[in-house]
Amino acid sequence: MDRLNGQKEFAPSPMASEEGRDELYLYSLKKMADRNSENERITLTGLYGTAPFFYKANECIREHSDLQYALIRLDIYRFKTVNEFCGRTTGDILLKFIADCFRAYESEVTVIGHLRADTFQLLTPYKTEEELIRIVTEINDKIENFQIQCKILPAFGICKQEMGMDVSLLSDYANLALQTVKGKIFSSYAFYDEDMRQQLLYEKKIENEILQALKGKQLEVFVQPKVEVRTKRIVGGEALLRWNHPVDGYISPSDFIPILEKSGYIIKVDNYIWEQVFLNLRNQLDNKNLIVPISLNVSRLHVFRSDFEEYLYNLVKQYDIDPSMIVLELTESAFTENAELLFSKLHSLQRKGFLISMDDFGSGYSSLNMLKDEPIDEIKIDRIFLSDIRTNKSKTIIKRIIALIKELDMKIIAEGVETTEQSDFLLECGCNVCQGYLYYRPMPVTEFFMLVAANNT
Ligand code: C2E
Ligand code: CA
Ligand code: CA
């Protein structure tokens, strides 16, 4: 019979040579380890631990090759806090309770495991997806009704077994599915599917290739002009990253920036783009050309790094650029987290002369009240506001918001302006600076500065 994870059982040759004796010794050790791990159970719950679970589950699939199998994995969101808030004893009672919920599905054709603290797995045969959903819903309902003082959020990942898939792979895939619902209130389970696989492969590809892209100068700075509507003058620009991939062509930042944010590579990439902007500003000044302030996108992850401000100060020094030529765009959502630290950082940057812009205003949950104390020079109204200016109600909202922002003495700019109807209305409301396809699309940085020169002569 095949042993652990489908590897062939190691059988020693009967030779009595020294080599043979060594083999025999290793064989006995392995036998002992197998026997122990085959039956090892977690003391607290009495369920199989990691190694025996994988072993039994692989055996089970082999022995019932006529059945279709799936693996369900459960993890509790922030289980550590259960121990902290309710005490370890209650935490242990909860784990035993979860183990009992799983035990309800114990049979000759299933295998149940308790991998570590709050991770449980069930290998079960199934005929339809609905059956699997019923199991996770039943377990989920039981856990949610467990009498405990803190909120328990179970997350389930489900992976259906296909030909040749080892149980440890099923478990990894179920875990990936699980991560997509972890901490979410409205969905407690996810299936691992082809889309998820493709997305993960894509994420891996981006992570693998980004450093090469940086080295190989595949990352380019584009700039989209900001236009004063009345005079049509270009009063600034926003630096936007473009990845000119040698095989895939231009990849949109919306496709890869979220991946870089997850993996942390965004720091390197932002730093590169910022330096390119400073370098281009310096070149323009050296050639006695006109420059206008350039906005840099700052990822949320970036702001909280301890060397964030220092990096910008160094660029100012190195390229001898007046900080008032640099606008830092932070998305609205960045302002809701760890506000105190953020404000102190932004205040320091403002004191040095940088301008701070709140990007995507209106796309999330900004509180108008918080605007009054924040170190913000400019508000950038998200295009979502402009998508519906046909009704009187939305017109009133935009009008009032613009009036309020102006009263608070902040600059205002609208982005994603695509029609004259939108720009006319914005002007009527007192918003005189716009950015959008109606005026210009993002363009290579050198083209942008040529346009600025031509535009202002
Ligand atoms: P964002 O900061 O909100 O940038 C504005 C986006 O709207 C840009 O998309 C721009 O090309 C697009 N846009 C401009 N005018 C119009 C219009 O009239 N209609 C429509 N439909 N879209 C318009 P892009 O360049 O694809 O960038 C997407 C996002 O990626 C940016 O959104 C920003 O969040 C992020 N991003 C881009 N470059 C960088 C960067 O260097 N660093 C960081 N951290 N994020 C960046
Ligand atoms: Ca932006
Ligand atoms: Ca924006």
Short mmCIF file of C-alpha atoms and ligand atoms in Angstrom, two decimals:
data_model
loop_
_atom_site.label_atom_id
_atom_site.label_comp_id
_atom_site.label_asym_id
_atom_site.label_seq_id
_atom_site.Cartn_x
_atom_site.Cartn_y
_atom_site.Cartn_z
CA MET A 1 0.00 0.00 0.00
CA ASP A 2 1.19 3.56 -0.68
CA ARG A 3 2.14 5.48 2.39
CA LEU A 4 2.11 9.13 3.35
CA ASN A 5 1.08 11.50 0.59
CA GLY A 6 1.18 8.83 -2.01
CA GLN A 7 4.91 8.15 -1.72
CA LYS A 8 5.93 4.56 -2.27
CA GLU A 9 6.64 2.73 0.94
CA PHE A 10 10.34 2.49 1.59
CA ALA A 11 11.28 -1.21 1.69
CA PRO A 12 14.88 -2.15 2.52
CA SER A 13 16.79 -4.72 0.60
CA PRO A 14 17.43 -7.89 2.63
CA MET A 15 21.20 -7.49 2.22
CA ALA A 16 23.05 -7.70 5.52
CA SER A 17 25.81 -5.30 4.43
CA GLU A 18 26.60 -2.17 6.47
CA GLU A 19 24.59 -0.17 3.95
CA GLY A 20 21.73 -2.59 4.34
CA ARG A 21 21.81 -2.26 8.13
CA ASP A 22 21.61 1.52 7.82
CA GLU A 23 18.66 1.16 5.50
CA LEU A 24 16.98 -1.18 7.94
CA TYR A 25 17.55 1.24 10.77
CA LEU A 26 16.06 4.14 8.77
CA TYR A 27 13.19 1.93 7.76
CA SER A 28 12.33 1.11 11.39
CA LEU A 29 12.50 4.77 12.36
CA LYS A 30 10.18 5.71 9.54
CA LYS A 31 7.81 2.91 10.44
CA MET A 32 7.68 4.13 14.02
CA ALA A 33 7.07 7.73 12.92
CA ASP A 34 4.32 6.61 10.54
CA ARG A 35 2.61 4.57 13.19
CA ASN A 36 2.72 7.43 15.66
CA SER A 37 1.58 10.07 13.24
CA GLU A 38 -1.11 7.80 11.81
CA ASN A 39 -3.08 8.04 15.00
CA GLU A 40 -1.87 11.17 16.72
CA ARG A 41 -4.77 13.27 17.91
CA ILE A 42 -5.00 16.80 19.27
CA THR A 43 -5.42 16.49 23.02
CA LEU A 44 -7.97 19.27 23.34
CA THR A 45 -10.46 18.09 20.71
CA GLY A 46 -9.53 14.48 20.07
CA LEU A 47 -9.38 15.14 16.31
CA TYR A 48 -6.50 14.22 14.02
CA GLY A 49 -3.62 16.68 13.92
CA THR A 50 -1.99 17.89 10.70
CA ALA A 51 0.13 14.90 9.63
CA PRO A 52 -2.42 12.18 10.46
CA PHE A 53 -5.19 14.19 8.84
CA PHE A 54 -3.32 14.43 5.54
CA TYR A 55 -2.35 10.80 5.74
CA LYS A 56 -5.86 9.52 6.54
CA ALA A 57 -7.46 11.84 4.03
CA ASN A 58 -5.19 10.69 1.19
CA GLU A 59 -5.87 7.08 2.17
CA CYS A 60 -9.59 7.74 2.28
CA ILE A 61 -9.65 9.18 -1.25
CA ARG A 62 -7.66 6.21 -2.53
CA GLU A 63 -9.86 3.68 -0.83
CA HIS A 64 -13.07 5.24 -2.13
CA SER A 65 -12.04 6.07 -5.64
CA ASP A 66 -15.67 5.75 -6.74
CA LEU A 67 -16.63 8.80 -4.67
CA GLN A 68 -16.24 12.49 -5.47
CA TYR A 69 -14.46 14.37 -2.65
CA ALA A 70 -14.18 17.94 -1.40
CA LEU A 71 -12.25 19.52 1.41
CA ILE A 72 -13.84 22.12 3.70
CA ARG A 73 -11.52 24.28 5.77
CA LEU A 74 -12.61 26.51 8.62
CA ASP A 75 -10.77 29.36 10.23
CA ILE A 76 -12.10 31.80 12.81
CA TYR A 77 -11.37 35.46 12.08
CA ARG A 78 -9.08 36.85 14.80
CA PHE A 79 -9.42 33.87 17.08
CA LYS A 80 -6.64 35.28 19.26
CA THR A 81 -8.95 38.08 20.38
CA VAL A 82 -11.48 35.48 21.60
CA ASN A 83 -8.81 34.21 23.99
CA GLU A 84 -7.94 37.76 25.00
CA PHE A 85 -11.48 39.01 25.56
CA CYS A 86 -13.15 35.92 26.95
CA GLY A 87 -10.22 34.05 28.46
CA ARG A 88 -8.40 30.91 27.36
CA THR A 89 -10.83 28.56 29.08
CA THR A 90 -13.75 29.93 27.05
CA GLY A 91 -11.58 29.81 23.93
CA ASP A 92 -10.91 26.12 24.60
CA ILE A 93 -14.62 25.42 25.16
CA LEU A 94 -15.37 27.08 21.83
CA LEU A 95 -12.77 24.95 20.04
CA LYS A 96 -14.24 21.78 21.57
CA PHE A 97 -17.67 22.93 20.45
CA ILE A 98 -16.42 23.49 16.89
CA ALA A 99 -14.83 20.04 16.96
CA ASP A 100 -18.25 18.59 17.90
CA CYS A 101 -19.89 20.49 15.03
CA PHE A 102 -17.46 18.79 12.65
CA ARG A 103 -17.88 15.42 14.35
CA ALA A 104 -21.52 15.44 13.28
CA TYR A 105 -20.16 14.58 9.80
CA GLU A 106 -17.92 11.74 10.93
CA SER A 107 -18.37 8.53 9.00
CA GLU A 108 -16.38 5.78 7.33
CA VAL A 109 -15.94 7.89 4.23
CA THR A 110 -15.03 11.23 5.86
CA VAL A 111 -11.94 12.47 7.70
CA ILE A 112 -11.87 15.32 10.20
CA GLY A 113 -8.81 17.23 11.34
CA HIS A 114 -7.86 19.97 13.78
CA LEU A 115 -4.75 21.41 12.21
CA ARG A 116 -3.89 24.12 14.68
CA ALA A 117 -5.60 26.55 17.08
CA ASP A 118 -8.67 27.53 15.08
CA THR A 119 -8.18 25.64 11.84
CA PHE A 120 -10.42 22.64 11.18
CA GLN A 121 -10.82 20.52 8.08
CA LEU A 122 -13.35 18.06 6.80
CA LEU A 123 -12.76 15.77 3.86
CA THR A 124 -16.14 14.64 2.68
CA PRO A 125 -17.69 12.97 -0.34
CA TYR A 126 -20.37 15.02 -2.14
CA LYS A 127 -22.69 14.80 -5.08
CA THR A 128 -23.75 18.41 -5.51
CA GLU A 129 -22.36 21.82 -4.52
CA GLU A 130 -25.56 22.41 -2.54
CA GLU A 131 -24.61 19.54 -0.22
CA LEU A 132 -21.30 21.25 0.59
CA ILE A 133 -23.02 24.58 1.10
CA ARG A 134 -25.49 22.91 3.46
CA ILE A 135 -22.63 21.52 5.57
CA VAL A 136 -20.85 24.87 5.92
CA THR A 137 -24.12 26.69 6.61
CA GLU A 138 -25.05 24.21 9.33
CA ILE A 139 -21.64 24.47 11.00
CA ASN A 140 -21.63 28.24 10.60
CA ASP A 141 -25.09 28.63 12.19
CA LYS A 142 -24.14 26.45 15.13
CA ILE A 143 -20.95 28.43 15.78
CA GLU A 144 -22.71 31.76 15.42
CA ASN A 145 -25.24 30.68 18.02
CA PHE A 146 -22.58 29.63 20.49
CA GLN A 147 -23.09 31.64 23.67
CA ILE A 148 -20.04 33.84 23.99
CA GLN A 149 -19.47 37.52 24.68
CA CYS A 150 -17.54 38.40 21.55
CA LYS A 151 -18.59 38.14 17.93
CA ILE A 152 -17.32 35.00 16.21
CA LEU A 153 -16.77 35.21 12.46
CA PRO A 154 -16.14 31.78 10.92
CA ALA A 155 -14.72 31.64 7.39
CA PHE A 156 -14.92 28.52 5.22
CA GLY A 157 -12.96 27.64 2.11
CA ILE A 158 -14.09 24.74 -0.05
CA CYS A 159 -12.05 22.95 -2.68
CA LYS A 160 -13.44 20.13 -4.80
CA GLN A 161 -11.05 17.29 -5.51
CA GLU A 162 -10.07 16.67 -9.06
CA MET A 163 -8.00 13.86 -10.51
CA GLY A 164 -4.60 13.59 -8.92
CA MET A 165 -4.97 16.43 -6.44
CA ASP A 166 -3.18 15.64 -3.22
CA VAL A 167 -4.94 16.54 0.05
CA SER A 168 -2.29 19.08 1.04
CA LEU A 169 -2.97 20.88 -2.24
CA LEU A 170 -6.72 20.75 -1.60
CA SER A 171 -6.04 22.24 1.80
CA ASP A 172 -3.88 25.05 0.37
CA TYR A 173 -6.50 25.90 -2.24
CA ALA A 174 -9.31 25.80 0.32
CA ASN A 175 -7.20 28.15 2.42
CA LEU A 176 -6.85 30.58 -0.48
CA ALA A 177 -10.62 30.54 -0.99
CA LEU A 178 -11.08 31.07 2.73
CA GLN A 179 -8.85 34.16 2.77
CA THR A 180 -11.24 35.88 0.36
CA VAL A 181 -14.08 35.80 2.92
CA LYS A 182 -12.09 36.11 6.14
CA GLY A 183 -13.44 38.90 8.32
CA LYS A 184 -16.41 39.51 6.05
CA ILE A 185 -19.78 39.72 7.73
CA PHE A 186 -22.01 38.94 4.79
CA SER A 187 -20.27 35.94 3.29
CA SER A 188 -18.86 33.07 5.26
CA TYR A 189 -17.68 30.66 2.55
CA ALA A 190 -16.02 30.61 -0.84
CA PHE A 191 -15.26 27.86 -3.34
CA TYR A 192 -11.85 27.59 -4.88
CA ASP A 193 -12.48 27.86 -8.61
CA GLU A 194 -10.80 28.43 -11.93
CA ASP A 195 -11.19 32.24 -11.72
CA MET A 196 -9.47 32.25 -8.36
CA ARG A 197 -6.69 30.09 -9.75
CA GLN A 198 -6.25 32.42 -12.71
CA GLN A 199 -6.25 35.46 -10.43
CA LEU A 200 -3.63 33.89 -8.16
CA LEU A 201 -1.48 32.95 -11.11
CA TYR A 202 -1.80 36.51 -12.40
CA GLU A 203 -0.85 37.94 -9.02
CA LYS A 204 2.19 35.67 -8.89
CA LYS A 205 3.19 36.71 -12.40
CA ILE A 206 2.97 40.40 -11.50
CA GLU A 207 4.99 39.87 -8.32
CA ASN A 208 7.60 37.85 -10.22
CA GLU A 209 7.97 40.39 -13.00
CA ILE A 210 7.74 43.76 -11.29
CA LEU A 211 11.38 43.97 -10.20
CA GLN A 212 12.52 43.17 -13.70
CA ALA A 213 10.10 45.82 -14.97
CA LEU A 214 11.70 48.37 -12.67
CA LYS A 215 15.21 47.42 -13.74
CA GLY A 216 14.31 47.13 -17.41
CA LYS A 217 12.65 50.56 -17.56
CA GLN A 218 9.28 49.08 -18.49
CA LEU A 219 7.56 51.44 -16.04
CA GLU A 220 6.76 54.78 -17.60
CA VAL A 221 5.46 58.03 -16.19
CA PHE A 222 2.42 59.45 -17.90
CA VAL A 223 0.90 62.75 -16.87
CA GLN A 224 -2.69 63.89 -17.23
CA PRO A 225 -3.10 67.67 -17.40
CA LYS A 226 -5.27 69.59 -14.95
CA VAL A 227 -7.03 72.37 -16.76
CA GLU A 228 -8.40 75.71 -15.66
CA VAL A 229 -11.78 75.56 -17.37
CA ARG A 230 -12.30 79.27 -18.04
CA THR A 231 -8.91 79.94 -19.64
CA LYS A 232 -8.11 76.36 -20.79
CA ARG A 233 -4.63 76.83 -19.26
CA ILE A 234 -2.80 73.78 -17.92
CA VAL A 235 -2.30 74.46 -14.23
CA GLY A 236 -0.87 71.12 -13.16
CA GLY A 237 -0.72 67.43 -13.91
CA GLU A 238 -1.14 64.07 -12.25
CA ALA A 239 1.60 61.48 -12.64
CA LEU A 240 0.10 58.12 -13.58
CA LEU A 241 2.06 54.93 -13.84
CA ARG A 242 2.09 52.88 -17.05
CA TRP A 243 3.61 49.41 -17.37
CA ASN A 244 4.78 48.80 -20.90
CA HIS A 245 5.12 45.03 -20.71
CA PRO A 246 7.36 43.42 -23.37
CA VAL A 247 4.78 40.69 -24.09
CA ASP A 248 1.42 41.96 -22.83
CA GLY A 249 1.73 45.60 -23.95
CA TYR A 250 0.43 48.39 -21.71
CA ILE A 251 -1.12 47.04 -18.51
CA SER A 252 -3.57 49.26 -16.67
CA PRO A 253 -2.52 50.36 -13.17
CA SER A 254 -5.93 49.35 -11.82
CA ASP A 255 -5.01 45.77 -12.77
CA PHE A 256 -1.66 45.60 -11.04
CA ILE A 257 -1.48 48.32 -8.37
CA PRO A 258 -3.81 46.49 -5.95
CA ILE A 259 -1.50 43.45 -6.29
CA LEU A 260 1.58 45.56 -5.59
CA GLU A 261 -0.18 47.04 -2.57
CA LYS A 262 -0.90 43.57 -1.21
CA SER A 263 2.68 42.42 -1.63
CA GLY A 264 4.33 45.70 -0.59
CA TYR A 265 6.14 46.21 -3.93
CA ILE A 266 4.15 49.43 -4.36
CA ILE A 267 6.73 51.20 -2.15
CA LYS A 268 9.55 50.53 -4.61
CA VAL A 269 7.33 51.42 -7.56
CA ASP A 270 6.01 54.68 -6.05
CA ASN A 271 9.53 55.71 -5.11
CA TYR A 272 10.65 55.09 -8.68
CA ILE A 273 7.78 57.12 -10.18
CA TRP A 274 8.32 59.97 -7.74
CA GLU A 275 12.01 60.14 -8.54
CA GLN A 276 11.21 60.18 -12.26
CA VAL A 277 8.89 63.14 -11.66
CA PHE A 278 11.55 65.06 -9.71
CA LEU A 279 14.11 64.26 -12.41
CA ASN A 280 11.81 65.52 -15.15
CA LEU A 281 11.04 68.71 -13.23
CA ARG A 282 14.77 69.32 -12.81
CA ASN A 283 15.40 68.78 -16.54
CA GLN A 284 12.69 71.30 -17.40
CA LEU A 285 14.15 73.88 -15.03
CA ASP A 286 17.67 73.30 -16.35
CA ASN A 287 16.35 73.92 -19.86
CA LYS A 288 14.65 77.10 -18.65
CA ASN A 289 11.23 75.62 -19.38
CA LEU A 290 8.07 76.37 -17.50
CA ILE A 291 6.93 73.86 -14.89
CA VAL A 292 3.59 73.36 -13.16
CA PRO A 293 2.85 71.42 -9.94
CA ILE A 294 2.70 67.66 -10.40
CA SER A 295 0.52 65.40 -8.29
CA LEU A 296 1.94 62.11 -7.05
CA ASN A 297 -0.26 59.22 -6.00
CA VAL A 298 0.68 58.00 -2.56
CA SER A 299 -0.41 54.53 -1.57
CA ARG A 300 -1.91 54.11 1.89
CA LEU A 301 0.71 51.53 2.73
CA HIS A 302 3.40 54.06 1.91
CA VAL A 303 2.31 56.91 4.19
CA PHE A 304 2.73 54.88 7.35
CA ARG A 305 6.31 53.92 6.65
CA SER A 306 8.77 55.65 8.93
CA ASP A 307 10.95 56.80 6.04
CA PHE A 308 8.10 58.20 3.91
CA GLU A 309 8.66 61.92 4.60
CA GLU A 310 12.45 61.53 4.62
CA TYR A 311 12.41 60.05 1.12
CA LEU A 312 10.52 63.07 -0.22
CA TYR A 313 12.74 65.56 1.61
CA ASN A 314 15.78 63.89 0.09
CA LEU A 315 14.32 64.14 -3.41
CA VAL A 316 13.66 67.84 -2.85
CA LYS A 317 17.27 68.33 -1.83
CA GLN A 318 18.79 66.10 -4.49
CA TYR A 319 16.90 67.66 -7.41
CA ASP A 320 16.54 71.12 -5.89
CA ILE A 321 12.81 71.36 -6.51
CA ASP A 322 10.49 73.68 -4.59
CA PRO A 323 8.10 71.40 -2.63
CA SER A 324 5.19 73.62 -3.69
CA MET A 325 5.61 72.00 -7.12
CA ILE A 326 4.59 68.66 -5.60
CA VAL A 327 1.04 67.70 -4.65
CA LEU A 328 0.61 64.47 -2.69
CA GLU A 329 -2.62 62.69 -3.53
CA LEU A 330 -3.94 60.36 -0.84
CA THR A 331 -7.16 58.51 -1.35
CA GLU A 332 -10.05 59.40 0.87
CA SER A 333 -9.94 56.00 2.57
CA ALA A 334 -6.37 56.62 3.81
CA PHE A 335 -7.74 59.35 6.07
CA THR A 336 -9.93 57.03 8.09
CA GLU A 337 -7.15 54.87 9.53
CA ASN A 338 -4.75 55.86 12.27
CA ALA A 339 -5.72 59.49 11.72
CA GLU A 340 -3.47 60.98 14.40
CA LEU A 341 -0.25 59.58 12.95
CA LEU A 342 -1.34 60.48 9.44
CA PHE A 343 -2.14 64.08 10.38
CA SER A 344 1.19 64.59 12.10
CA LYS A 345 3.01 63.31 9.00
CA LEU A 346 0.93 65.45 6.66
CA HIS A 347 1.43 68.52 8.88
CA SER A 348 5.21 68.10 8.68
CA LEU A 349 5.05 67.78 4.91
CA GLN A 350 2.84 70.85 4.67
CA ARG A 351 5.23 72.84 6.84
CA LYS A 352 8.01 71.99 4.37
CA GLY A 353 5.82 73.34 1.55
CA PHE A 354 4.27 70.21 -0.03
CA LEU A 355 0.58 70.37 -0.95
CA ILE A 356 -1.82 67.67 0.20
CA SER A 357 -4.77 66.53 -1.87
CA MET A 358 -7.60 64.23 -0.85
CA ASP A 359 -8.19 61.95 -3.84
CA ASP A 360 -11.43 60.17 -4.82
CA PHE A 361 -13.50 62.37 -2.52
CA GLY A 362 -17.05 61.04 -2.36
CA SER A 363 -16.21 57.48 -3.36
CA GLY A 364 -15.99 56.16 0.19
CA TYR A 365 -17.09 57.21 3.62
CA SER A 366 -15.69 60.66 4.16
CA SER A 367 -17.19 62.64 6.92
CA LEU A 368 -17.58 66.27 5.97
CA ASN A 369 -16.99 67.11 9.59
CA MET A 370 -13.49 65.68 9.57
CA LEU A 371 -12.44 68.02 6.77
CA LYS A 372 -12.28 70.97 9.12
CA ASP A 373 -9.29 69.76 11.15
CA GLU A 374 -7.32 67.94 8.50
CA PRO A 375 -4.13 69.14 6.86
CA ILE A 376 -5.59 69.23 3.36
CA ASP A 377 -5.03 71.84 0.67
CA GLU A 378 -7.11 70.35 -2.11
CA ILE A 379 -10.11 68.11 -2.53
CA LYS A 380 -10.40 66.03 -5.67
CA ILE A 381 -14.00 65.17 -6.41
CA ASP A 382 -14.39 61.62 -7.63
CA ARG A 383 -15.91 60.96 -11.01
CA ILE A 384 -18.70 59.01 -9.37
CA PHE A 385 -20.24 62.36 -8.42
CA LEU A 386 -20.40 63.40 -12.06
CA SER A 387 -21.94 60.21 -13.33
CA ASP A 388 -25.38 61.47 -12.45
CA ILE A 389 -25.82 65.21 -12.71
CA ARG A 390 -29.09 65.00 -14.57
CA THR A 391 -31.37 64.99 -11.56
CA ASN A 392 -31.97 68.10 -9.49
CA LYS A 393 -31.17 66.25 -6.29
CA SER A 394 -27.67 65.23 -7.35
CA LYS A 395 -27.07 68.72 -8.72
CA THR A 396 -27.98 70.19 -5.34
CA ILE A 397 -25.64 67.80 -3.53
CA ILE A 398 -22.66 68.64 -5.75
CA LYS A 399 -23.38 72.36 -5.55
CA ARG A 400 -23.54 72.30 -1.75
CA ILE A 401 -20.41 70.18 -1.38
CA ILE A 402 -18.40 72.47 -3.63
CA ALA A 403 -19.65 75.53 -1.71
CA LEU A 404 -18.70 73.92 1.59
CA ILE A 405 -15.20 72.96 0.42
CA LYS A 406 -14.63 76.50 -0.81
CA GLU A 407 -15.86 77.94 2.46
CA LEU A 408 -13.31 75.79 4.27
CA ASP A 409 -10.71 77.50 2.09
CA MET A 410 -9.58 74.43 0.23
CA LYS A 411 -8.88 74.16 -3.48
CA ILE A 412 -11.18 72.01 -5.49
CA ILE A 413 -10.70 69.93 -8.61
CA ALA A 414 -13.02 67.54 -10.40
CA GLU A 415 -11.67 64.39 -12.04
CA GLY A 416 -13.08 62.19 -14.78
CA VAL A 417 -14.74 65.10 -16.58
CA GLU A 418 -15.90 63.71 -19.91
CA THR A 419 -18.61 66.06 -21.21
CA THR A 420 -19.12 69.80 -21.63
CA GLU A 421 -22.37 69.40 -19.74
CA GLN A 422 -20.35 68.28 -16.72
CA SER A 423 -17.71 70.99 -17.00
CA ASP A 424 -20.32 73.74 -17.54
CA PHE A 425 -22.17 72.62 -14.47
CA LEU A 426 -18.97 72.41 -12.38
CA LEU A 427 -18.03 75.92 -13.44
CA GLU A 428 -21.48 77.14 -12.48
CA CYS A 429 -20.93 75.62 -9.02
CA GLY A 430 -17.58 77.37 -8.65
CA CYS A 431 -15.23 74.48 -9.55
CA ASN A 432 -12.86 75.95 -12.07
CA VAL A 433 -10.22 73.21 -12.35
CA CYS A 434 -10.95 69.90 -14.06
CA GLN A 435 -9.10 66.80 -15.18
CA GLY A 436 -10.60 64.37 -17.65
CA TYR A 437 -10.84 62.97 -21.14
CA LEU A 438 -12.84 66.02 -22.23
CA TYR A 439 -9.55 67.96 -22.12
CA TYR A 440 -6.65 65.51 -22.25
CA ARG A 441 -5.88 61.86 -21.73
CA PRO A 442 -2.75 60.91 -19.75
CA MET A 443 0.36 61.30 -21.96
CA PRO A 444 4.10 60.57 -21.69
CA VAL A 445 5.77 63.01 -19.32
CA THR A 446 7.97 64.63 -22.00
CA GLU A 447 4.93 65.25 -24.18
CA PHE A 448 3.20 66.80 -21.18
CA PHE A 449 5.94 69.37 -20.61
CA MET A 450 6.02 70.26 -24.30
CA LEU A 451 2.29 70.85 -24.09
CA VAL A 452 2.72 73.01 -20.98
CA ALA A 453 5.30 75.14 -22.78
CA ALA A 454 3.10 75.51 -25.87
CA ASN A 455 -0.01 76.10 -23.79
CA ASN A 456 1.48 79.01 -21.89
CA THR A 457 3.11 80.96 -24.69
P1 C2E B 1 -6.68 57.83 -9.74
O1 C2E B 1 -5.61 58.37 -8.86
O2 C2E B 1 -8.09 58.13 -9.33
O3 C2E B 1 -6.38 58.36 -11.19
C1 C2E B 1 -7.36 58.78 -12.09
C2 C2E B 1 -7.69 57.69 -13.06
O4 C2E B 1 -8.80 58.10 -13.87
C3 C2E B 1 -6.56 57.39 -14.03
O5 C2E B 1 -6.63 56.01 -14.33
C4 C2E B 1 -6.96 58.21 -15.25
O6 C2E B 1 -6.39 57.74 -16.45
C5 C2E B 1 -8.46 58.01 -15.23
N1 C2E B 1 -9.17 59.09 -15.93
C6 C2E B 1 -8.77 60.34 -16.11
N2 C2E B 1 -9.72 61.05 -16.77
C7 C2E B 1 -10.75 60.22 -16.98
C8 C2E B 1 -12.03 60.37 -17.62
O7 C2E B 1 -12.42 61.42 -18.10
N3 C2E B 1 -12.83 59.27 -17.64
C9 C2E B 1 -12.45 58.09 -17.11
N4 C2E B 1 -13.28 57.08 -17.19
N5 C2E B 1 -11.24 57.91 -16.50
C10 C2E B 1 -10.41 58.97 -16.45
P2 C2E B 1 -5.34 55.13 -14.40
O8 C2E B 1 -4.20 55.88 -14.97
O9 C2E B 1 -5.75 53.85 -15.04
O10 C2E B 1 -5.00 54.87 -12.87
C11 C2E B 1 -5.86 54.13 -12.06
C12 C2E B 1 -5.47 54.26 -10.63
O11 C2E B 1 -4.22 53.64 -10.37
C13 C2E B 1 -5.30 55.70 -10.16
O12 C2E B 1 -6.55 56.24 -9.87
C14 C2E B 1 -4.43 55.51 -8.93
O13 C2E B 1 -5.21 55.16 -7.83
C15 C2E B 1 -3.59 54.34 -9.33
N6 C2E B 1 -2.27 54.82 -9.77
C16 C2E B 1 -1.87 55.23 -11.00
N7 C2E B 1 -0.55 55.55 -10.98
C17 C2E B 1 -0.12 55.35 -9.72
C18 C2E B 1 1.16 55.49 -9.06
O14 C2E B 1 2.19 55.92 -9.63
N8 C2E B 1 1.22 55.15 -7.73
C19 C2E B 1 0.12 54.70 -7.06
N9 C2E B 1 0.24 54.39 -5.76
N10 C2E B 1 -1.07 54.56 -7.63
C20 C2E B 1 -1.19 54.89 -8.96
CA CA B 2 -4.98 60.19 -8.03
CA CA B 3 -8.83 59.78 -8.20
#
